[in-house]
Amino acid sequence: MNWLSLRIKSIVNTFLNFRYLAVLSFVLFLFVIGTAFYLVYQNANIMRNRINNDFNQQQLILANQAASQIRNDLNDIETGIYSLRRMITGGSVDAIEEAMKVIYQQNRSKGLIEIGIVYRDGRVVAVHNNETKRTIAGKKWENIQLYGSDNITLGNLKVENAPDDNPMITAILGTRVDDKSAFAKAIFVKLDITKLVSGITHNIHSGKTGYAWVIDAKGMFLYHPEKEFIGKDAFSVRKERKPYITFTQINQIMKYSMLNGEEGTGIYVSGWHRGVEGRITKLIAFTPVKSPLLSPGRMWSVAVVAPISEVAEAVHSVYVRHFAAEAALIAGMFLFGFLVIKYQQSVSRALKEQVSEKERYLSNILQNSVDAIIFIDNKNKIQTWNKGAELIFEYSAEEMIGQSFHNIIPPELDAEIELKDIEKEVATKGYVKDYIAPRITKSGRRITVDISRTLVRAKDGTSIGSTAIIKDITEKMELEHRIYNTEKLASIGTLAAGVAHEINNPMSIILGFTDLLKEKFRNGTQEYDDLKIIEQHATQAKKIVEDLLGFARITEGLEDTVDINYCINTVVGIVKNTLMTKKIHIVLNLSEGLPRVRGDSREFQQVIFNLINNSVAAMEDKEGILTLTSHMENGWVHLSVSDTGSGIPDKIKPRVFDPFFTTKKVGEGTGLGLSLCYGIVKKYGGRIAFSSVSAEDHPEQKSGTTFTVSMPTHPAEKTGKESKV
């Protein structure tokens, strides 16, 4: 009986222990499942926040690029104004008005509506729609705000209606002219601010439907895809459209961050997006536009926005897989461990896919940039070479990755020293900004680039390399050089006209008395030889005076039409015997029936004669071939003078057209020949250029130089007649 009671008690205890074990196991299972769901929720939130932040950082890159481009466009307009202001103090009225047209053409796509000069007598001359317009003296010119002579600041913004009745925001740039100017008082520029910023931000797309907008320091929309918002206050226009939405978040972002010139990201609720109505949560990235033209307190801000739902769609499938994995865990404890592993793998894979997608998106932005974006490691070797770099330098990524910059640096520069100087400055300051330098493309074309380079650090703060953003500014520099040459020619012409006549009369008297004194001494005496030296140097001085007078009278040529072949044959007939004595063989390749061009025959013969003289000097002390070629192409008549001389070294090529620059010995040249040619050709609307291979820079190639003069055909003349003579 005792045994039976003990046995029953043992079975009851075993059953109770099993029940407790089952309950404990069930509680443990619920705890594990609950923990798993909590981890899923936490991981989903972390992943969603990370993807949102990554997306906003990409929007910030787009906003920075847009702000940088707006700043560059403003700087280009500012550069044009400063160039025009420098010309006014020494240039002629015709040259200044021509420069205004050049600046207008260069910047009209950037919103420049009108550029003009206010004269001291009250007259206004302005270029608008590529036409020069003048107003009578005394007419009031409104909205021109003038500042100090060294400052150009954007004036007050004004809302107007464009020709298409769309809202347009305009502003006036004004600056005083130096008191040395005899006729001008101020320069002004009228800008279409909406066109300036919309030309850059209109095509910005973030994600599928995101867009960009721009506000000024008072919160007025300078640009928005909703055209009726342009020129309206951003704080009130949204409320007017959707009164039931508070817009507190975006108003705080604008008021406390954007209007204070800060850069950052955020999130806010809107009432619409791309035609879709309702409460829509959006991601926003914003950055200020910093420019010397925007005074403190008047800074603009660029914002790039996109609905957060587009990012949520990208991670929705990940959420489904997460909860499906947890539902499978409930099916049985035996699959619990396996499903946990698969779940972690699924989360990791999904996160990697999202990160990879964002990396590809960012990579596409960098690769497709029109500017060169390059990453250089600590050994100064190129590791990244985008399509912009291929477009600028013509080298493919395969050719440049793993290489240094030596092959794109001109030979006259010491590549090692230049690269070390840049690397040292980057290491010291953390960046190099607006470093202007010459470079060479794969085809040998010389370009000018603007380099900005920034140090890149790892998480632990150690340097892993640097990124370089390189812009091709060759055309911009050439435009500035042309304006600079125009200023120099105007200054030299004024100087020549003022001093040449004052020197010519004393030189004639010196030469006259020298001839009289020579008659008093026998040939071969010391006195006679001294007088010959005086005569020689006085003659040289008189020749310089004659060149100066010719240079000063460039604008006095007789307007006519010219037969290029006739001018060539005339000059060749004069110099032919001289070339034969110097053992120089002349070759003529003249196309028949060339149209006539605008100009003066005497001046064009002077151009040809100067070019031939330079070629003969380059072939001095050796036999050579002088080739003169004429032909017509695309409405232009081209004249080329080629020689087989020693060539022009690369280091002096930029100065060949400078007045008084010469490589000849003292007493053999005045340095006015090519500058004279340049002035004559430009006066009649032509172009003059040259190409040269020098024995000094390229000893392995055949040396020689070719100067090409290109003149537009005269519309009233079809073929020349003088060539038959």
PDB file of N, CA and C in Angstrom, residues 390-480:
ATOM      1  N   GLU A 390      37.485  62.312 -68.563  1.00  0.00           N
ATOM      2  CA  GLU A 390      37.717  61.806 -69.923  1.00  0.00           C
ATOM      3  C   GLU A 390      37.382  62.867 -70.963  1.00  0.00           C
ATOM      4  N   LEU A 391      36.292  63.617 -70.718  1.00  0.00           N
ATOM      5  CA  LEU A 391      35.879  64.650 -71.668  1.00  0.00           C
ATOM      6  C   LEU A 391      36.889  65.792 -71.727  1.00  0.00           C
ATOM      7  N   ILE A 392      37.445  66.172 -70.580  1.00  0.00           N
ATOM      8  CA  ILE A 392      38.359  67.314 -70.536  1.00  0.00           C
ATOM      9  C   ILE A 392      39.743  66.926 -71.046  1.00  0.00           C
ATOM     10  N   PHE A 393      40.298  65.797 -70.550  1.00  0.00           N
ATOM     11  CA  PHE A 393      41.689  65.448 -70.850  1.00  0.00           C
ATOM     12  C   PHE A 393      41.837  64.405 -71.960  1.00  0.00           C
ATOM     13  N   GLU A 394      40.719  63.772 -72.404  1.00  0.00           N
ATOM     14  CA  GLU A 394      40.699  62.823 -73.521  1.00  0.00           C
ATOM     15  C   GLU A 394      41.356  61.487 -73.179  1.00  0.00           C
ATOM     16  N   TYR A 395      41.787  61.291 -71.950  1.00  0.00           N
ATOM     17  CA  TYR A 395      42.322  59.997 -71.517  1.00  0.00           C
ATOM     18  C   TYR A 395      41.188  59.175 -70.908  1.00  0.00           C
ATOM     19  N   SER A 396      41.160  57.860 -71.197  1.00  0.00           N
ATOM     20  CA  SER A 396      40.167  56.987 -70.595  1.00  0.00           C
ATOM     21  C   SER A 396      40.574  56.633 -69.175  1.00  0.00           C
ATOM     22  N   ALA A 397      39.610  56.102 -68.414  1.00  0.00           N
ATOM     23  CA  ALA A 397      39.905  55.704 -67.036  1.00  0.00           C
ATOM     24  C   ALA A 397      40.966  54.614 -67.005  1.00  0.00           C
ATOM     25  N   GLU A 398      40.920  53.685 -67.976  1.00  0.00           N
ATOM     26  CA  GLU A 398      41.920  52.609 -68.010  1.00  0.00           C
ATOM     27  C   GLU A 398      43.330  53.153 -68.200  1.00  0.00           C
ATOM     28  N   GLU A 399      43.443  54.262 -68.932  1.00  0.00           N
ATOM     29  CA  GLU A 399      44.762  54.836 -69.179  1.00  0.00           C
ATOM     30  C   GLU A 399      45.309  55.609 -67.983  1.00  0.00           C
ATOM     31  N   MET A 400      44.423  56.129 -67.109  1.00  0.00           N
ATOM     32  CA  MET A 400      44.888  57.019 -66.054  1.00  0.00           C
ATOM     33  C   MET A 400      44.884  56.404 -64.659  1.00  0.00           C
ATOM     34  N   ILE A 401      44.018  55.423 -64.387  1.00  0.00           N
ATOM     35  CA  ILE A 401      43.972  54.835 -63.044  1.00  0.00           C
ATOM     36  C   ILE A 401      45.301  54.140 -62.744  1.00  0.00           C
ATOM     37  N   GLY A 402      45.853  54.475 -61.598  1.00  0.00           N
ATOM     38  CA  GLY A 402      47.152  53.942 -61.202  1.00  0.00           C
ATOM     39  C   GLY A 402      48.319  54.801 -61.644  1.00  0.00           C
ATOM     40  N   GLN A 403      48.017  55.879 -62.432  1.00  0.00           N
ATOM     41  CA  GLN A 403      49.072  56.771 -62.920  1.00  0.00           C
ATOM     42  C   GLN A 403      49.051  58.078 -62.115  1.00  0.00           C
ATOM     43  N   SER A 404      50.081  58.886 -62.312  1.00  0.00           N
ATOM     44  CA  SER A 404      50.109  60.220 -61.723  1.00  0.00           C
ATOM     45  C   SER A 404      49.687  61.239 -62.782  1.00  0.00           C
ATOM     46  N   PHE A 405      49.793  62.520 -62.451  1.00  0.00           N
ATOM     47  CA  PHE A 405      49.363  63.585 -63.360  1.00  0.00           C
ATOM     48  C   PHE A 405      50.485  64.055 -64.295  1.00  0.00           C
ATOM     49  N   HIS A 406      51.613  63.353 -64.311  1.00  0.00           N
ATOM     50  CA  HIS A 406      52.769  63.854 -65.060  1.00  0.00           C
ATOM     51  C   HIS A 406      52.474  64.081 -66.541  1.00  0.00           C
ATOM     52  N   ASN A 407      51.702  63.170 -67.166  1.00  0.00           N
ATOM     53  CA  ASN A 407      51.525  63.269 -68.613  1.00  0.00           C
ATOM     54  C   ASN A 407      50.525  64.342 -69.043  1.00  0.00           C
ATOM     55  N   ILE A 408      49.840  65.011 -68.091  1.00  0.00           N
ATOM     56  CA  ILE A 408      48.943  66.107 -68.483  1.00  0.00           C
ATOM     57  C   ILE A 408      49.502  67.462 -68.064  1.00  0.00           C
ATOM     58  N   ILE A 409      50.710  67.493 -67.515  1.00  0.00           N
ATOM     59  CA  ILE A 409      51.355  68.747 -67.119  1.00  0.00           C
ATOM     60  C   ILE A 409      52.294  69.181 -68.244  1.00  0.00           C
ATOM     61  N   PRO A 410      52.218  70.445 -68.702  1.00  0.00           N
ATOM     62  CA  PRO A 410      53.060  70.909 -69.815  1.00  0.00           C
ATOM     63  C   PRO A 410      54.541  70.686 -69.531  1.00  0.00           C
ATOM     64  N   PRO A 411      55.338  70.446 -70.570  1.00  0.00           N
ATOM     65  CA  PRO A 411      56.758  70.130 -70.377  1.00  0.00           C
ATOM     66  C   PRO A 411      57.563  71.285 -69.788  1.00  0.00           C
ATOM     67  N   GLU A 412      57.098  72.534 -69.995  1.00  0.00           N
ATOM     68  CA  GLU A 412      57.886  73.645 -69.465  1.00  0.00           C
ATOM     69  C   GLU A 412      57.770  73.767 -67.944  1.00  0.00           C
ATOM     70  N   LEU A 413      56.791  73.068 -67.348  1.00  0.00           N
ATOM     71  CA  LEU A 413      56.645  73.069 -65.896  1.00  0.00           C
ATOM     72  C   LEU A 413      57.315  71.843 -65.302  1.00  0.00           C
ATOM     73  N   ASP A 414      57.859  71.980 -64.115  1.00  0.00           N
ATOM     74  CA  ASP A 414      58.445  70.849 -63.397  1.00  0.00           C
ATOM     75  C   ASP A 414      57.311  70.125 -62.682  1.00  0.00           C
ATOM     76  N   ALA A 415      56.902  68.971 -63.244  1.00  0.00           N
ATOM     77  CA  ALA A 415      55.740  68.260 -62.721  1.00  0.00           C
ATOM     78  C   ALA A 415      55.937  67.838 -61.270  1.00  0.00           C
ATOM     79  N   GLU A 416      57.130  67.383 -60.940  1.00  0.00           N
ATOM     80  CA  GLU A 416      57.383  66.921 -59.574  1.00  0.00           C
ATOM     81  C   GLU A 416      57.187  68.052 -58.570  1.00  0.00           C
ATOM     82  N   ILE A 417      57.746  69.221 -58.885  1.00  0.00           N
ATOM     83  CA  ILE A 417      57.644  70.352 -57.956  1.00  0.00           C
ATOM     84  C   ILE A 417      56.195  70.812 -57.823  1.00  0.00           C
ATOM     85  N   GLU A 418      55.477  70.924 -58.950  1.00  0.00           N
ATOM     86  CA  GLU A 418      54.100  71.404 -58.888  1.00  0.00           C
ATOM     87  C   GLU A 418      53.215  70.445 -58.100  1.00  0.00           C
ATOM     88  N   LEU A 419      53.343  69.131 -58.351  1.00  0.00           N
ATOM     89  CA  LEU A 419      52.517  68.162 -57.641  1.00  0.00           C
ATOM     90  C   LEU A 419      52.838  68.140 -56.151  1.00  0.00           C
ATOM     91  N   LYS A 420      54.113  68.277 -55.809  1.00  0.00           N
ATOM     92  CA  LYS A 420      54.492  68.285 -54.394  1.00  0.00           C
ATOM     93  C   LYS A 420      53.972  69.540 -53.697  1.00  0.00           C
ATOM     94  N   ASP A 421      53.997  70.687 -54.396  1.00  0.00           N
ATOM     95  CA  ASP A 421      53.475  71.919 -53.805  1.00  0.00           C
ATOM     96  C   ASP A 421      51.977  71.798 -53.527  1.00  0.00           C
ATOM     97  N   ILE A 422      51.226  71.241 -54.494  1.00  0.00           N
ATOM     98  CA  ILE A 422      49.785  71.064 -54.298  1.00  0.00           C
ATOM     99  C   ILE A 422      49.520  70.091 -53.153  1.00  0.00           C
ATOM    100  N   GLU A 423      50.246  68.977 -53.146  1.00  0.00           N
ATOM    101  CA  GLU A 423      50.058  67.968 -52.106  1.00  0.00           C
ATOM    102  C   GLU A 423      50.396  68.538 -50.723  1.00  0.00           C
ATOM    103  N   LYS A 424      51.435  69.357 -50.650  1.00  0.00           N
ATOM    104  CA  LYS A 424      51.821  69.959 -49.377  1.00  0.00           C
ATOM    105  C   LYS A 424      50.746  70.916 -48.871  1.00  0.00           C
ATOM    106  N   GLU A 425      50.186  71.729 -49.772  1.00  0.00           N
ATOM    107  CA  GLU A 425      49.149  72.677 -49.364  1.00  0.00           C
ATOM    108  C   GLU A 425      47.883  71.944 -48.914  1.00  0.00           C
ATOM    109  N   VAL A 426      47.532  70.848 -49.608  1.00  0.00           N
ATOM    110  CA  VAL A 426      46.359  70.058 -49.209  1.00  0.00           C
ATOM    111  C   VAL A 426      46.576  69.453 -47.829  1.00  0.00           C
ATOM    112  N   ALA A 427      47.788  68.922 -47.580  1.00  0.00           N
ATOM    113  CA  ALA A 427      48.083  68.321 -46.283  1.00  0.00           C
ATOM    114  C   ALA A 427      48.068  69.363 -45.166  1.00  0.00           C
ATOM    115  N   THR A 428      48.487  70.603 -45.477  1.00  0.00           N
ATOM    116  CA  THR A 428      48.565  71.657 -44.454  1.00  0.00           C
ATOM    117  C   THR A 428      47.196  72.281 -44.180  1.00  0.00           C
ATOM    118  N   LYS A 429      46.499  72.716 -45.228  1.00  0.00           N
ATOM    119  CA  LYS A 429      45.230  73.417 -45.065  1.00  0.00           C
ATOM    120  C   LYS A 429      44.017  72.499 -45.119  1.00  0.00           C
ATOM    121  N   GLY A 430      44.184  71.334 -45.713  1.00  0.00           N
ATOM    122  CA  GLY A 430      43.050  70.429 -45.891  1.00  0.00           C
ATOM    123  C   GLY A 430      42.391  70.572 -47.242  1.00  0.00           C
ATOM    124  N   TYR A 431      42.794  71.607 -48.005  1.00  0.00           N
ATOM    125  CA  TYR A 431      42.191  71.821 -49.313  1.00  0.00           C
ATOM    126  C   TYR A 431      43.036  72.799 -50.127  1.00  0.00           C
ATOM    127  N   VAL A 432      42.820  72.773 -51.438  1.00  0.00           N
ATOM    128  CA  VAL A 432      43.340  73.779 -52.370  1.00  0.00           C
ATOM    129  C   VAL A 432      42.151  74.244 -53.193  1.00  0.00           C
ATOM    130  N   LYS A 433      41.952  75.558 -53.281  1.00  0.00           N
ATOM    131  CA  LYS A 433      40.770  76.091 -53.949  1.00  0.00           C
ATOM    132  C   LYS A 433      41.166  77.030 -55.075  1.00  0.00           C
ATOM    133  N   ASP A 434      40.507  76.844 -56.241  1.00  0.00           N
ATOM    134  CA  ASP A 434      40.680  77.728 -57.406  1.00  0.00           C
ATOM    135  C   ASP A 434      42.147  77.875 -57.788  1.00  0.00           C
ATOM    136  N   TYR A 435      42.833  76.744 -57.935  1.00  0.00           N
ATOM    137  CA  TYR A 435      44.229  76.744 -58.396  1.00  0.00           C
ATOM    138  C   TYR A 435      44.217  76.706 -59.928  1.00  0.00           C
ATOM    139  N   ILE A 436      44.632  77.792 -60.562  1.00  0.00           N
ATOM    140  CA  ILE A 436      44.613  77.919 -62.020  1.00  0.00           C
ATOM    141  C   ILE A 436      45.954  77.433 -62.579  1.00  0.00           C
ATOM    142  N   ALA A 437      45.904  76.511 -63.557  1.00  0.00           N
ATOM    143  CA  ALA A 437      47.137  75.946 -64.096  1.00  0.00           C
ATOM    144  C   ALA A 437      46.920  75.500 -65.540  1.00  0.00           C
ATOM    145  N   PRO A 438      47.978  75.524 -66.360  1.00  0.00           N
ATOM    146  CA  PRO A 438      47.876  74.982 -67.725  1.00  0.00           C
ATOM    147  C   PRO A 438      48.005  73.464 -67.703  1.00  0.00           C
ATOM    148  N   ARG A 439      47.331  72.814 -68.627  1.00  0.00           N
ATOM    149  CA  ARG A 439      47.410  71.365 -68.758  1.00  0.00           C
ATOM    150  C   ARG A 439      47.392  70.984 -70.235  1.00  0.00           C
ATOM    151  N   ILE A 440      47.731  69.721 -70.535  1.00  0.00           N
ATOM    152  CA  ILE A 440      47.788  69.233 -71.919  1.00  0.00           C
ATOM    153  C   ILE A 440      46.888  68.004 -72.032  1.00  0.00           C
ATOM    154  N   THR A 441      46.045  67.965 -73.083  1.00  0.00           N
ATOM    155  CA  THR A 441      45.183  66.815 -73.300  1.00  0.00           C
ATOM    156  C   THR A 441      45.940  65.729 -74.059  1.00  0.00           C
ATOM    157  N   LYS A 442      45.282  64.612 -74.242  1.00  0.00           N
ATOM    158  CA  LYS A 442      45.912  63.485 -74.926  1.00  0.00           C
ATOM    159  C   LYS A 442      46.298  63.842 -76.362  1.00  0.00           C
ATOM    160  N   SER A 443      45.491  64.677 -77.022  1.00  0.00           N
ATOM    161  CA  SER A 443      45.776  65.069 -78.405  1.00  0.00           C
ATOM    162  C   SER A 443      46.809  66.191 -78.504  1.00  0.00           C
ATOM    163  N   GLY A 444      47.306  66.661 -77.363  1.00  0.00           N
ATOM    164  CA  GLY A 444      48.307  67.727 -77.374  1.00  0.00           C
ATOM    165  C   GLY A 444      47.736  69.118 -77.263  1.00  0.00           C
ATOM    166  N   ARG A 445      46.414  69.238 -77.124  1.00  0.00           N
ATOM    167  CA  ARG A 445      45.786  70.558 -77.000  1.00  0.00           C
ATOM    168  C   ARG A 445      46.042  71.133 -75.619  1.00  0.00           C
ATOM    169  N   ARG A 446      46.456  72.392 -75.559  1.00  0.00           N
ATOM    170  CA  ARG A 446      46.730  73.059 -74.289  1.00  0.00           C
ATOM    171  C   ARG A 446      45.448  73.699 -73.767  1.00  0.00           C
ATOM    172  N   ILE A 447      45.135  73.454 -72.517  1.00  0.00           N
ATOM    173  CA  ILE A 447      43.943  74.010 -71.897  1.00  0.00           C
ATOM    174  C   ILE A 447      44.322  74.642 -70.564  1.00  0.00           C
ATOM    175  N   THR A 448      43.421  75.470 -70.053  1.00  0.00           N
ATOM    176  CA  THR A 448      43.592  76.070 -68.725  1.00  0.00           C
ATOM    177  C   THR A 448      42.499  75.519 -67.815  1.00  0.00           C
ATOM    178  N   VAL A 449      42.875  75.061 -66.624  1.00  0.00           N
ATOM    179  CA  VAL A 449      41.925  74.426 -65.728  1.00  0.00           C
ATOM    180  C   VAL A 449      41.922  75.118 -64.368  1.00  0.00           C
ATOM    181  N   ASP A 450      40.778  74.965 -63.673  1.00  0.00           N
ATOM    182  CA  ASP A 450      40.601  75.449 -62.298  1.00  0.00           C
ATOM    183  C   ASP A 450      40.508  74.214 -61.405  1.00  0.00           C
ATOM    184  N   ILE A 451      41.473  74.062 -60.484  1.00  0.00           N
ATOM    185  CA  ILE A 451      41.569  72.860 -59.662  1.00  0.00           C
ATOM    186  C   ILE A 451      41.188  73.199 -58.223  1.00  0.00           C
ATOM    187  N   SER A 452      40.282  72.390 -57.665  1.00  0.00           N
ATOM    188  CA  SER A 452      39.979  72.430 -56.234  1.00  0.00           C
ATOM    189  C   SER A 452      40.204  71.021 -55.690  1.00  0.00           C
ATOM    190  N   ARG A 453      40.999  70.923 -54.640  1.00  0.00           N
ATOM    191  CA  ARG A 453      41.375  69.603 -54.124  1.00  0.00           C
ATOM    192  C   ARG A 453      41.152  69.573 -52.616  1.00  0.00           C
ATOM    193  N   THR A 454      40.541  68.502 -52.114  1.00  0.00           N
ATOM    194  CA  THR A 454      40.159  68.402 -50.717  1.00  0.00           C
ATOM    195  C   THR A 454      40.691  67.108 -50.120  1.00  0.00           C
ATOM    196  N   LEU A 455      41.195  67.201 -48.892  1.00  0.00           N
ATOM    197  CA  LEU A 455      41.736  66.040 -48.181  1.00  0.00           C
ATOM    198  C   LEU A 455      40.597  65.117 -47.760  1.00  0.00           C
ATOM    199  N   VAL A 456      40.800  63.799 -47.874  1.00  0.00           N
ATOM    200  CA  VAL A 456      39.825  62.791 -47.458  1.00  0.00           C
ATOM    201  C   VAL A 456      40.434  61.982 -46.319  1.00  0.00           C
ATOM    202  N   ARG A 457      39.673  61.865 -45.221  1.00  0.00           N
ATOM    203  CA  ARG A 457      40.165  61.154 -44.039  1.00  0.00           C
ATOM    204  C   ARG A 457      39.293  59.942 -43.738  1.00  0.00           C
ATOM    205  N   ALA A 458      39.906  58.942 -43.110  1.00  0.00           N
ATOM    206  CA  ALA A 458      39.179  57.772 -42.640  1.00  0.00           C
ATOM    207  C   ALA A 458      38.477  58.105 -41.328  1.00  0.00           C
ATOM    208  N   LYS A 459      37.717  57.149 -40.788  1.00  0.00           N
ATOM    209  CA  LYS A 459      36.996  57.390 -39.548  1.00  0.00           C
ATOM    210  C   LYS A 459      37.936  57.706 -38.394  1.00  0.00           C
ATOM    211  N   ASP A 460      39.146  57.114 -38.407  1.00  0.00           N
ATOM    212  CA  ASP A 460      40.086  57.366 -37.318  1.00  0.00           C
ATOM    213  C   ASP A 460      40.869  58.664 -37.498  1.00  0.00           C
ATOM    214  N   GLY A 461      40.561  59.424 -38.533  1.00  0.00           N
ATOM    215  CA  GLY A 461      41.211  60.708 -38.746  1.00  0.00           C
ATOM    216  C   GLY A 461      42.446  60.676 -39.615  1.00  0.00           C
ATOM    217  N   THR A 462      42.905  59.498 -40.013  1.00  0.00           N
ATOM    218  CA  THR A 462      44.091  59.405 -40.860  1.00  0.00           C
ATOM    219  C   THR A 462      43.737  59.718 -42.310  1.00  0.00           C
ATOM    220  N   SER A 463      44.683  60.289 -43.019  1.00  0.00           N
ATOM    221  CA  SER A 463      44.464  60.653 -44.427  1.00  0.00           C
ATOM    222  C   SER A 463      44.516  59.414 -45.314  1.00  0.00           C
ATOM    223  N   ILE A 464      43.528  59.287 -46.209  1.00  0.00           N
ATOM    224  CA  ILE A 464      43.522  58.179 -47.170  1.00  0.00           C
ATOM    225  C   ILE A 464      43.684  58.690 -48.604  1.00  0.00           C
ATOM    226  N   GLY A 465      43.788  59.993 -48.780  1.00  0.00           N
ATOM    227  CA  GLY A 465      43.962  60.562 -50.117  1.00  0.00           C
ATOM    228  C   GLY A 465      43.269  61.900 -50.221  1.00  0.00           C
ATOM    229  N   SER A 466      42.914  62.279 -51.430  1.00  0.00           N
ATOM    230  CA  SER A 466      42.235  63.555 -51.661  1.00  0.00           C
ATOM    231  C   SER A 466      41.400  63.467 -52.922  1.00  0.00           C
ATOM    232  N   THR A 467      40.366  64.306 -52.990  1.00  0.00           N
ATOM    233  CA  THR A 467      39.534  64.402 -54.189  1.00  0.00           C
ATOM    234  C   THR A 467      39.822  65.721 -54.891  1.00  0.00           C
ATOM    235  N   ALA A 468      39.832  65.675 -56.206  1.00  0.00           N
ATOM    236  CA  ALA A 468      40.081  66.880 -57.007  1.00  0.00           C
ATOM    237  C   ALA A 468      38.900  67.102 -57.944  1.00  0.00           C
ATOM    238  N   ILE A 469      38.389  68.323 -57.974  1.00  0.00           N
ATOM    239  CA  ILE A 469      37.364  68.734 -58.944  1.00  0.00           C
ATOM    240  C   ILE A 469      38.022  69.733 -59.893  1.00  0.00           C
ATOM    241  N   ILE A 470      38.048  69.382 -61.177  1.00  0.00           N
ATOM    242  CA  ILE A 470      38.781  70.170 -62.178  1.00  0.00           C
ATOM    243  C   ILE A 470      37.796  70.669 -63.235  1.00  0.00           C
ATOM    244  N   LYS A 471      37.833  71.978 -63.505  1.00  0.00           N
ATOM    245  CA  LYS A 471      36.970  72.594 -64.509  1.00  0.00           C
ATOM    246  C   LYS A 471      37.822  73.150 -65.645  1.00  0.00           C
ATOM    247  N   ASP A 472      37.344  72.961 -66.868  1.00  0.00           N
ATOM    248  CA  ASP A 472      38.019  73.521 -68.048  1.00  0.00           C
ATOM    249  C   ASP A 472      37.549  74.965 -68.224  1.00  0.00           C
ATOM    250  N   ILE A 473      38.435  75.931 -67.989  1.00  0.00           N
ATOM    251  CA  ILE A 473      38.083  77.360 -68.089  1.00  0.00           C
ATOM    252  C   ILE A 473      38.836  78.014 -69.246  1.00  0.00           C
ATOM    253  N   THR A 474      39.216  77.196 -70.254  1.00  0.00           N
ATOM    254  CA  THR A 474      40.004  77.728 -71.375  1.00  0.00           C
ATOM    255  C   THR A 474      39.259  78.853 -72.090  1.00  0.00           C
ATOM    256  N   GLU A 475      37.981  78.622 -72.427  1.00  0.00           N
ATOM    257  CA  GLU A 475      37.218  79.649 -73.152  1.00  0.00           C
ATOM    258  C   GLU A 475      37.084  80.919 -72.323  1.00  0.00           C
ATOM    259  N   LYS A 476      36.848  80.765 -71.021  1.00  0.00           N
ATOM    260  CA  LYS A 476      36.712  81.932 -70.155  1.00  0.00           C
ATOM    261  C   LYS A 476      38.012  82.728 -70.121  1.00  0.00           C
ATOM    262  N   MET A 477      39.163  82.035 -70.015  1.00  0.00           N
ATOM    263  CA  MET A 477      40.449  82.724 -69.977  1.00  0.00           C
ATOM    264  C   MET A 477      40.753  83.395 -71.312  1.00  0.00           C
ATOM    265  N   GLU A 478      40.384  82.730 -72.424  1.00  0.00           N
ATOM    266  CA  GLU A 478      40.614  83.331 -73.736  1.00  0.00           C
ATOM    267  C   GLU A 478      39.801  84.612 -73.893  1.00  0.00           C
ATOM    268  N   LEU A 479      38.549  84.609 -73.389  1.00  0.00           N
ATOM    269  CA  LEU A 479      37.729  85.817 -73.461  1.00  0.00           C
ATOM    270  C   LEU A 479      38.372  86.938 -72.660  1.00  0.00           C
ATOM    271  N   GLU A 480      38.845  86.634 -71.443  1.00  0.00           N
ATOM    272  CA  GLU A 480      39.507  87.650 -70.628  1.00  0.00           C
ATOM    273  C   GLU A 480      40.777  88.146 -71.309  1.00  0.00           C
TER     274      GLU A 480
END
